[in-house]
mmCIF file of C-alpha atoms in Angstrom:
data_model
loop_
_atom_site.group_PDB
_atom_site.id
_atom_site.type_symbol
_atom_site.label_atom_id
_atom_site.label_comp_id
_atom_site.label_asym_id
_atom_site.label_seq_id
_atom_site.Cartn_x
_atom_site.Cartn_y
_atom_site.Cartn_z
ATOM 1 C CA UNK L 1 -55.663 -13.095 133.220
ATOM 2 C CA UNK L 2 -57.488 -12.101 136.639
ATOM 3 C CA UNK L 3 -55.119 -10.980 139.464
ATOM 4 C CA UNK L 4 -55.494 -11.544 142.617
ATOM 5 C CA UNK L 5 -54.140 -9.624 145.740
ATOM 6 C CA UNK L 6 -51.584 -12.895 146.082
ATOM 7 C CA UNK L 7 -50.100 -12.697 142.748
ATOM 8 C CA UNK L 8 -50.507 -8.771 143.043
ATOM 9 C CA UNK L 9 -47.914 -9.198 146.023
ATOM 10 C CA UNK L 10 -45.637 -11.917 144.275
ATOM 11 C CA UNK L 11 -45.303 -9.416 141.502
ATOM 12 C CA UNK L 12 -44.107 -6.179 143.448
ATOM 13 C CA UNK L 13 -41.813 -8.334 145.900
ATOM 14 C CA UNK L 14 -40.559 -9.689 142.427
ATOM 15 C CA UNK L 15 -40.083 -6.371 141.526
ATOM 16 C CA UNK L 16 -38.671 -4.596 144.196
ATOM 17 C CA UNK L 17 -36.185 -7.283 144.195
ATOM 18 C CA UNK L 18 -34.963 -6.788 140.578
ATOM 19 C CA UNK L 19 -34.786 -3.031 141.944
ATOM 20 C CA UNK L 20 -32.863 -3.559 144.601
ATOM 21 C CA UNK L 21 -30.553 -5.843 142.302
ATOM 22 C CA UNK L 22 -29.970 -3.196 139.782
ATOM 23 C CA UNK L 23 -30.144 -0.035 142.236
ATOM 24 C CA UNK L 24 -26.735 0.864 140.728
ATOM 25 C CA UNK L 25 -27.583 0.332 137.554
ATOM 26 C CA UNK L 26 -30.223 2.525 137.636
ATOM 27 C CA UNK L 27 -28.469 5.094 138.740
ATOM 28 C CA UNK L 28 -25.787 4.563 136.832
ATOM 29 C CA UNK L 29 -28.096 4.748 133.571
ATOM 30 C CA UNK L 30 -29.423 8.224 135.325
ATOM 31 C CA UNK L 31 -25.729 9.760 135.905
ATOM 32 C CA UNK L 32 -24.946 10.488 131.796
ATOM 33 C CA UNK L 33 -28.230 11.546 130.950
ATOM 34 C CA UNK L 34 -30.360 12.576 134.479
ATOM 35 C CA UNK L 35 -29.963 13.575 137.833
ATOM 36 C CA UNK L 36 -28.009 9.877 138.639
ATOM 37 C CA UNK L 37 -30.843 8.788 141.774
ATOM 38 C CA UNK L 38 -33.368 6.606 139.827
ATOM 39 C CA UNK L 39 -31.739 3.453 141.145
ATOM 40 C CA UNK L 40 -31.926 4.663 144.720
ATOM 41 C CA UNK L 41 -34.786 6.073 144.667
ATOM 42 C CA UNK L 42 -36.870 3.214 142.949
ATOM 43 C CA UNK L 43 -35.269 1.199 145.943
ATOM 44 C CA UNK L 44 -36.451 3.479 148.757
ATOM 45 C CA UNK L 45 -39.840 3.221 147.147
ATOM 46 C CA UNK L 46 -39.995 -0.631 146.904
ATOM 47 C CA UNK L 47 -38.935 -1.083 149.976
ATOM 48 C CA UNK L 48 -41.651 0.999 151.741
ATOM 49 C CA UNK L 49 -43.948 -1.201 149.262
ATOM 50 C CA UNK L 50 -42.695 -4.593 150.305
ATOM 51 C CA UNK L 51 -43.127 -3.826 153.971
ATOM 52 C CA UNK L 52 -46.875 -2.616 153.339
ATOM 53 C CA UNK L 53 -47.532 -5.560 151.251
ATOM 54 C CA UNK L 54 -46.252 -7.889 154.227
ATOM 55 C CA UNK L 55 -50.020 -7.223 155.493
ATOM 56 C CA UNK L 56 -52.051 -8.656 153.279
ATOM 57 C CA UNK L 57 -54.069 -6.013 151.971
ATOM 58 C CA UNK L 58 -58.211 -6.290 152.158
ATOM 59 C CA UNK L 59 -58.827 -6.473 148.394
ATOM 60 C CA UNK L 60 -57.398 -5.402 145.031
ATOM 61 C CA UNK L 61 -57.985 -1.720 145.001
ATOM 62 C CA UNK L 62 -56.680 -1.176 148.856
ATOM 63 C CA UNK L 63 -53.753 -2.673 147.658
ATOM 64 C CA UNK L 64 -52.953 -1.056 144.572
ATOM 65 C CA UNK L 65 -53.468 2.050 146.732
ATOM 66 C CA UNK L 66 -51.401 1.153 149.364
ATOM 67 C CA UNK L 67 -48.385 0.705 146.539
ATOM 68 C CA UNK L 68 -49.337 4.083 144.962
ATOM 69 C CA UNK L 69 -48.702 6.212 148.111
ATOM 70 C CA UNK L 70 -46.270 3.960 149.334
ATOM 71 C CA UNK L 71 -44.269 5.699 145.976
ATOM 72 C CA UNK L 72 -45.700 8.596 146.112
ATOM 73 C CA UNK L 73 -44.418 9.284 149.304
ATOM 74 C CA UNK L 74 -41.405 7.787 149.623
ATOM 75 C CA UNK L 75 -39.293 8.388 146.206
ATOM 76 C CA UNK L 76 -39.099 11.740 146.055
ATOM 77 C CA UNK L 77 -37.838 11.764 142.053
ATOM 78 C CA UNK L 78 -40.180 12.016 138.933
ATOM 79 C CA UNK L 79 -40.732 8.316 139.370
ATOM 80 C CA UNK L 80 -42.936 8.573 143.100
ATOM 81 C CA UNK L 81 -45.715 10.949 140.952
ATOM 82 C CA UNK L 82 -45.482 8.222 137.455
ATOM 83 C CA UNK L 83 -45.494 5.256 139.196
ATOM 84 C CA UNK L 84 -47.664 6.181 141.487
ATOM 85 C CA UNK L 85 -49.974 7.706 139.386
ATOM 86 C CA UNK L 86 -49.687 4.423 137.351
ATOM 87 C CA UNK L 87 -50.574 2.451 140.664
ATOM 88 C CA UNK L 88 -53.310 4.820 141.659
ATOM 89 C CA UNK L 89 -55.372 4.428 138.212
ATOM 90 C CA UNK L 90 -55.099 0.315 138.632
ATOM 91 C CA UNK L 91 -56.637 1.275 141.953
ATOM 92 C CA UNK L 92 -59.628 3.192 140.112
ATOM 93 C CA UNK L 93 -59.996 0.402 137.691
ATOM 94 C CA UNK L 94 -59.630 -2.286 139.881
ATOM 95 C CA UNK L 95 -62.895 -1.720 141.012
ATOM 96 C CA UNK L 96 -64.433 -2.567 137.597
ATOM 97 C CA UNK L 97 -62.001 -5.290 136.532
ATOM 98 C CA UNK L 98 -59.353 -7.195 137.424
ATOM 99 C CA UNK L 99 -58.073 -8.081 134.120
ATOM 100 C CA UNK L 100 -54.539 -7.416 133.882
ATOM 101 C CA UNK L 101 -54.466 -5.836 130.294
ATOM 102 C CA UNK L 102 -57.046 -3.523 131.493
ATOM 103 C CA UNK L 103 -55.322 -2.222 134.128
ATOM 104 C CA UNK L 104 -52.297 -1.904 132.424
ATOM 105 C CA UNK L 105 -54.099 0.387 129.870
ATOM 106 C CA UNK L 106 -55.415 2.508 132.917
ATOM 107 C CA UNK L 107 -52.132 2.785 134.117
ATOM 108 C CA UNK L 108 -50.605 3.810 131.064
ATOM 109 C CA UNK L 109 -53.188 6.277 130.526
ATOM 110 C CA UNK L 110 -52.297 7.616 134.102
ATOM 111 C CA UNK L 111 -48.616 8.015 132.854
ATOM 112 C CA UNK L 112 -49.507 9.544 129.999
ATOM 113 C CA UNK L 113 -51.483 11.918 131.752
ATOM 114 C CA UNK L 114 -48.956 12.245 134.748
ATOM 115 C CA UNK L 115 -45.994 13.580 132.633
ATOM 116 C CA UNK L 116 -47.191 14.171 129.576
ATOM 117 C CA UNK L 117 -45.065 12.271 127.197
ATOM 118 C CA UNK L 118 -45.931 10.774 124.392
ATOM 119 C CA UNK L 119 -44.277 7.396 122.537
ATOM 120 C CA UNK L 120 -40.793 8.395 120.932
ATOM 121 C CA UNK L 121 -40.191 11.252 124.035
ATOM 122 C CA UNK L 122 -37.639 8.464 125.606
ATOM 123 C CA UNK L 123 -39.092 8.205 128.951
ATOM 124 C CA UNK L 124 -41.030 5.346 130.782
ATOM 125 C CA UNK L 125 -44.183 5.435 128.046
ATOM 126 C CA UNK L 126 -41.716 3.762 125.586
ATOM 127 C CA UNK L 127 -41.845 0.715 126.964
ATOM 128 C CA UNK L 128 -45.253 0.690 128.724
ATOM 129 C CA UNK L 129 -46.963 1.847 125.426
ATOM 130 C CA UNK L 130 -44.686 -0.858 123.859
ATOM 131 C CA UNK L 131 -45.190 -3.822 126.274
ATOM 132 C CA UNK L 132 -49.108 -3.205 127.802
ATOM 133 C CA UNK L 133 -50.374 -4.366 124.027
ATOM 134 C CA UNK L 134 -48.339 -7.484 124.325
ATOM 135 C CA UNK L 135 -49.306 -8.324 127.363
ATOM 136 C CA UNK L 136 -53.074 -7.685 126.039
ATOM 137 C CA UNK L 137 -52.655 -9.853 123.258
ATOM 138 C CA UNK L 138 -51.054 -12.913 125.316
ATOM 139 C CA UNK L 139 -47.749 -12.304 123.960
ATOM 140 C CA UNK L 140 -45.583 -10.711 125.853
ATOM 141 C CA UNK L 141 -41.474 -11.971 125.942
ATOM 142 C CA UNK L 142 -38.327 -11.397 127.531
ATOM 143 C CA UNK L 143 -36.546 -10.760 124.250
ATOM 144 C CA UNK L 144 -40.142 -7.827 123.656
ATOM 145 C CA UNK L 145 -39.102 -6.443 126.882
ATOM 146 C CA UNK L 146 -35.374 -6.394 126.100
ATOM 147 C CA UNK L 147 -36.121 -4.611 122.743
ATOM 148 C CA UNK L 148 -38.662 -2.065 124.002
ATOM 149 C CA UNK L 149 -35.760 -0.703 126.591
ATOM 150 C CA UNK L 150 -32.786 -0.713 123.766
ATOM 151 C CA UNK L 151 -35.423 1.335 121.457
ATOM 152 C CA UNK L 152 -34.918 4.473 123.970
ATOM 153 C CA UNK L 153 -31.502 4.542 123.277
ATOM 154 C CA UNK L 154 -31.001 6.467 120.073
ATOM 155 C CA UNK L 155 -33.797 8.794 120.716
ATOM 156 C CA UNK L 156 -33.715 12.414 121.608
ATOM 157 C CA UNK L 157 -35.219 12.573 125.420
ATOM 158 C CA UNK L 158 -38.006 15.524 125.235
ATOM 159 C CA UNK L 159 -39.440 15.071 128.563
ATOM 160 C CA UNK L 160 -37.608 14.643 132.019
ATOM 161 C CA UNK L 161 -33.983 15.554 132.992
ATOM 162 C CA UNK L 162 -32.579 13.975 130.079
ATOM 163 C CA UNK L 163 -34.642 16.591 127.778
ATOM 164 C CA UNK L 164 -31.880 19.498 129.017
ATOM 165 C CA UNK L 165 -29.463 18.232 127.138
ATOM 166 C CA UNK L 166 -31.103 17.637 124.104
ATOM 167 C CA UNK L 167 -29.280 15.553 121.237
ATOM 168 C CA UNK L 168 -26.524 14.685 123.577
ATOM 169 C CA UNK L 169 -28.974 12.416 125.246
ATOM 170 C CA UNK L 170 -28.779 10.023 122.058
ATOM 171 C CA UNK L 171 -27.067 7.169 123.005
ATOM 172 C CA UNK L 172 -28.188 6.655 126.367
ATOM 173 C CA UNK L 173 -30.790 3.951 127.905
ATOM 174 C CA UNK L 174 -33.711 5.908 129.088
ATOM 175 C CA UNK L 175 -33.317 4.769 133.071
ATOM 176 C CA UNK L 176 -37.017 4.551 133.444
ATOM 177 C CA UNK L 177 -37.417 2.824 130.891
ATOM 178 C CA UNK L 178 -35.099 0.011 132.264
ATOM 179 C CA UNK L 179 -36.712 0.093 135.818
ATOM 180 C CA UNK L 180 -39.807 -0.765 133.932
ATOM 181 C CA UNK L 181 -38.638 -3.490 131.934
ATOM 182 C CA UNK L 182 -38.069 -4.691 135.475
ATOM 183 C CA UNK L 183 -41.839 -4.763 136.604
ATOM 184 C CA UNK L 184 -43.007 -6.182 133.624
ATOM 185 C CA UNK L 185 -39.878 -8.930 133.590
ATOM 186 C CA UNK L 186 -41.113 -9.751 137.140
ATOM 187 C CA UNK L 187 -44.816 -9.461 135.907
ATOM 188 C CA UNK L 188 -43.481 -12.168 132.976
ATOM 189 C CA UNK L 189 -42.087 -14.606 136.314
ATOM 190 C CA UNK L 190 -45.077 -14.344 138.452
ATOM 191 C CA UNK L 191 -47.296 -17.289 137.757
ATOM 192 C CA UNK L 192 -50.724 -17.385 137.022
ATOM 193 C CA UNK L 193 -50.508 -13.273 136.381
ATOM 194 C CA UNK L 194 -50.556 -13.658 133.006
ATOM 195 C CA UNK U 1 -61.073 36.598 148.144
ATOM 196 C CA UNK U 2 -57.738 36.691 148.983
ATOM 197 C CA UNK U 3 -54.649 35.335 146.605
ATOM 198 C CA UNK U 4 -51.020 33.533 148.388
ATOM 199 C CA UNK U 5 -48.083 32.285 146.827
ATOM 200 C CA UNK U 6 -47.133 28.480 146.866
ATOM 201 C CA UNK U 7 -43.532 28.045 146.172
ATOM 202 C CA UNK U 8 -42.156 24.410 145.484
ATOM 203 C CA UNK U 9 -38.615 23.090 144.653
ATOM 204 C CA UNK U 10 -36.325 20.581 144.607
ATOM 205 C CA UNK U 11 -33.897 22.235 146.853
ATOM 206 C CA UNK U 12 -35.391 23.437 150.577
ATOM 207 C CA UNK U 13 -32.855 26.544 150.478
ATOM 208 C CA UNK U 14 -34.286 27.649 147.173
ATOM 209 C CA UNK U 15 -37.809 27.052 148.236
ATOM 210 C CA UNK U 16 -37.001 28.987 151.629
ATOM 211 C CA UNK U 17 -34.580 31.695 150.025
ATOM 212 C CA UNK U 18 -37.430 32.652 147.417
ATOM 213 C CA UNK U 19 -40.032 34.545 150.090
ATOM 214 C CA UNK U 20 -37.271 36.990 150.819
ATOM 215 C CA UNK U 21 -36.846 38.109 147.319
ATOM 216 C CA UNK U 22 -40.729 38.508 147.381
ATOM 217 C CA UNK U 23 -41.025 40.026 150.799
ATOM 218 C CA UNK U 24 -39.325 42.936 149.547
ATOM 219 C CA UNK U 25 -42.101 43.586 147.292
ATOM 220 C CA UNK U 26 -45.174 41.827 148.793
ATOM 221 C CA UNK U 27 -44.695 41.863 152.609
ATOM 222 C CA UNK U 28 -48.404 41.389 152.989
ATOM 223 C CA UNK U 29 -48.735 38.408 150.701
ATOM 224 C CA UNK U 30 -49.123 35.112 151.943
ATOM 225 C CA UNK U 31 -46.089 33.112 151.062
ATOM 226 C CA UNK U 32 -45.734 29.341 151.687
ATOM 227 C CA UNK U 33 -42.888 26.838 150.769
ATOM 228 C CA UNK U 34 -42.350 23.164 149.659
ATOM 229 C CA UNK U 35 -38.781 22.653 149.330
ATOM 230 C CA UNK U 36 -36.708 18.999 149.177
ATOM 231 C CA UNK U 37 -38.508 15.696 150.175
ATOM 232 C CA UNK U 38 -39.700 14.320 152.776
ATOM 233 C CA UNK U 39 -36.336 13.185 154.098
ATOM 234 C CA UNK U 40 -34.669 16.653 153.271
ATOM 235 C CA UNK U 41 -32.871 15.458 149.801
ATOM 236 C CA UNK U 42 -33.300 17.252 146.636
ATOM 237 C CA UNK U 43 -36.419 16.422 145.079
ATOM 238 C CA UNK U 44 -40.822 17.259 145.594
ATOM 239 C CA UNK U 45 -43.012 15.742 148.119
ATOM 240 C CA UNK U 46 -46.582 16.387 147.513
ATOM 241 C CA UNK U 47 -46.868 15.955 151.185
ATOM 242 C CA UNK U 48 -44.841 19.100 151.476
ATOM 243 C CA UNK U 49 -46.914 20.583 149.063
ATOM 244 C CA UNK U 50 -50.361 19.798 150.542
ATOM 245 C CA UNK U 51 -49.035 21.257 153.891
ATOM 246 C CA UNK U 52 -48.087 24.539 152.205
ATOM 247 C CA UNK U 53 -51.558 24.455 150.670
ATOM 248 C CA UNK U 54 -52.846 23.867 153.775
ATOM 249 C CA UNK U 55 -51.053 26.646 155.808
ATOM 250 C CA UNK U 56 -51.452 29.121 153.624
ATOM 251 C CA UNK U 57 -54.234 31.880 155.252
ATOM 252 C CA UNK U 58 -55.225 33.065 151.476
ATOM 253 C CA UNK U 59 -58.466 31.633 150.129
ATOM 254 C CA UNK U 60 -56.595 31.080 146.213
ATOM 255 C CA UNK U 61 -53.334 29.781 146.030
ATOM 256 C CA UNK U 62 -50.973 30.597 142.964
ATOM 257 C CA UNK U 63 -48.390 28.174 142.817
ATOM 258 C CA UNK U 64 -44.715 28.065 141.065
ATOM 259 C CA UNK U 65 -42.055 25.299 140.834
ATOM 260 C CA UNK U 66 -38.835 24.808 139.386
ATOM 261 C CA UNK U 67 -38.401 21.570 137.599
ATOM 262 C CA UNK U 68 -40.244 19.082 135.759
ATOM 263 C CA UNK U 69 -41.236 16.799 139.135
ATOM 264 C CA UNK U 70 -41.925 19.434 140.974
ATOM 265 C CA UNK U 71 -45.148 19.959 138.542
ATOM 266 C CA UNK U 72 -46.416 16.604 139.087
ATOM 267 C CA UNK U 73 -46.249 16.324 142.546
ATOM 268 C CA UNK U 74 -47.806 19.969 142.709
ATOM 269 C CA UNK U 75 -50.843 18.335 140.317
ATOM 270 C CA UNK U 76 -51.391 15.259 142.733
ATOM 271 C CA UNK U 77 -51.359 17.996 145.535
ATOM 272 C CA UNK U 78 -54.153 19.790 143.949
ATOM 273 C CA UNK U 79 -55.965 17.238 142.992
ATOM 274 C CA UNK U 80 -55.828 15.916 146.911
ATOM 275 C CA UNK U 81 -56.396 19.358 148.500
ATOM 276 C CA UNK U 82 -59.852 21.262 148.895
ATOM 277 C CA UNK U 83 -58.188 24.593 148.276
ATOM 278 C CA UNK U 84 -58.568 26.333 145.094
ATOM 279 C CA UNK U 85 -54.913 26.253 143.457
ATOM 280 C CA UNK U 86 -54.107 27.934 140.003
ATOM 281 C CA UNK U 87 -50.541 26.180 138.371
ATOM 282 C CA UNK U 88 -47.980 28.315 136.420
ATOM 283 C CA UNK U 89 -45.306 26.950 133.778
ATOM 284 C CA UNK U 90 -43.606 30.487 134.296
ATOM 285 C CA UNK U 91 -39.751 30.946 134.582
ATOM 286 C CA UNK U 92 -40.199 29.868 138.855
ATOM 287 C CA UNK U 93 -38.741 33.404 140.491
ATOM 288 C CA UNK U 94 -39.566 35.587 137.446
ATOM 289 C CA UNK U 95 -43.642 34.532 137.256
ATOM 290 C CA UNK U 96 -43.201 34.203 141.638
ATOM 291 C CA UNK U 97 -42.188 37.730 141.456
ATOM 292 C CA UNK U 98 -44.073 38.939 139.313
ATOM 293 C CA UNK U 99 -47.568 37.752 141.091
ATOM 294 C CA UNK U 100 -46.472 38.801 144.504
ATOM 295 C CA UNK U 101 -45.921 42.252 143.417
ATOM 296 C CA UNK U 102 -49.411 42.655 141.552
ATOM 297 C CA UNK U 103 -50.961 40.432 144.638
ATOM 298 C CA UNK U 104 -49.447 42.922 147.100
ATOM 299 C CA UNK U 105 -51.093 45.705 144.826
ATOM 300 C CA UNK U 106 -54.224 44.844 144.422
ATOM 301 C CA UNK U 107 -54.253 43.569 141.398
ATOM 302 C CA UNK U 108 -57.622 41.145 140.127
ATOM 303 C CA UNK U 109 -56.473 37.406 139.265
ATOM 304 C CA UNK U 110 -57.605 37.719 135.730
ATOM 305 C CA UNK U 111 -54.606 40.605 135.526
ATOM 306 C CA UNK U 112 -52.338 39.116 137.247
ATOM 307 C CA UNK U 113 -52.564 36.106 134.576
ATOM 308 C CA UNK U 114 -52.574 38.177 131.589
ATOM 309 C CA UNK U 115 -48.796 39.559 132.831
ATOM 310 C CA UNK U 116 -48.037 35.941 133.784
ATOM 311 C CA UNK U 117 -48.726 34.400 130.391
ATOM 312 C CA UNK U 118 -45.423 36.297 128.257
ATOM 313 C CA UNK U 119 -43.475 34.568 131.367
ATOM 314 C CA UNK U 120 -44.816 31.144 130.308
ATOM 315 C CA UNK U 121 -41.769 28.455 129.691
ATOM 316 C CA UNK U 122 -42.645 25.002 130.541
ATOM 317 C CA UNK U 123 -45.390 23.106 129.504
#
């Protein structure tokens, strides 16, 4: 499906919400296994989002921009450089397409790039490299979503904080993995996105 | 063409505590920090690091970090800036101090990143 810079801004409000929902959550998920400030920081960042979206931004790409430094910026964690890396290559895309699977894949590919995990490292790209085919393929579910976070739990984290501690980080919910379930729940919710 | 030193970490004391390690040994090299965010917590801010890019009187920057964020923050930075920036995954003081002692010697780029390489730890 096409989006549009109104259901662009449904989606992130949507979004920032569930962040600012779960803040502790978040950073409770980050306190076993990372540096315990995902929650907070994902907040600070949606929050500086929300009030740029409350302008109505131009076009597509000037607002996918606007969310990408809005992150950048403002979170200060490994998340501000993913997510807005993430944001920034929608904003490249956006200028050739606005189909959502397509600039999902872009955005992916920006993570990818960004931090240089792979599928399997326990990190964000577990879920994104999970969830961005579903959404391609006009499938994509709560229960998916659900699923793609518990899958981070038993594996060995070899990127991020979490990749310190090695084995001991088995067991754990990979935090950004759950603040992404999050964006795509909310993408799920907005209608006419998908 | 001259060659500074970028320093960036999480922590502003460690960023700011670094050049006087480096001083002792490189008092003529140009030395510029990007400690804590924006708001002065622990973490990167690539605004931070664009500034220390930007006030930095060398021509080539050599840049060092601590942890994992710092690097991507320090990538966006150099990606943003017009200055020419080279990125090491060495052990942060170790490969900092070893660069501002050759720098502060003389020593050609292409050395200077031979020695750095055995220091390599990230990726």
């Amino acid at each position: 499906m096409a989006l549009t810079t109104d259901t662009l801004t449904i989606w992130m409000n949507n979004f920032a919400n569930k962040v600012e929902e779960n803040k502790q959550h978040l950073s409770d998920l980050d306190t076993p296994i990372g540096d315990g400030d995902h929650g907070f920081n994902m907040d600070r960042g949606m929050k500086a989002v929300e009030q740029k979206l409350a302008t109505k931004p131009a076009d597509l790409t000037t607002g996918f921009k606007t969310i990408a430094m809005a992150l950048i910026s403002t979170v200060g964690g490994a998340s501000g450089p993913l997510y807005g890396t993430a944001f920034l290559e929608m904003a490249k895309k956006s200028t050739s397409t606005e189909d959502i699977g397509e600039l999902l894949d872009a955005a992916l590919a920006g993570i990818q790039m960004r931090g240089g995990a792979k599928p399997g490292d326990k990190t964000m790209v577990d879920v994104w490299s999970t969830l961005v085919p579903d959404v391609k393929a006009g499938n994509l579910t709560e229960d998916k979503i659900k699923e793609s976070v518990e899958a981070t739990k038993d594996m060995v984290a070899k990127k991020g904080r979490a990749s310190y501690l090695g084995e001991r980080s088995k067991g754990h919910i990979d935090p950004g993995s759950e603040s992404s379930s999050y964006l795509f729940k909310a993408m799920l919710e907005t209608e006419g996105l998908l | 063409m001259s060659l500074g030193i970028t320093l960036v970490s999480h922590v502003s004391d460690i960023a700011e505590g670094l050049p006087k390690l480096l001083n002792q040994v490189a008092k003529d090299v140009p030395i510029t920090t990007a400690g804590g965010t924006n708001d002065g917590d622990i973490g990167t801010s690539m605004e931070k690091i664009m500034s220390a890019f930007d006030n930095n009187s060398a021509d080539e920057i050599l840049a060092f970090y601590d942890l994992g964020s710092a690097k991507m923050n320090l990538e966006m930075a150099m990606e943003m800036s017009d200055k020419k920036v080279h990125l090491y995954n060495t052990a942060f003081i170790e490969g900092a101090y070893t660069a501002a002692s050759l720098i502060q010697a003389g020593v050609s780029l292409d050395d200077i990143e031979k020695q750095l390489k055995p220091l390599t730890i990230k990726d």
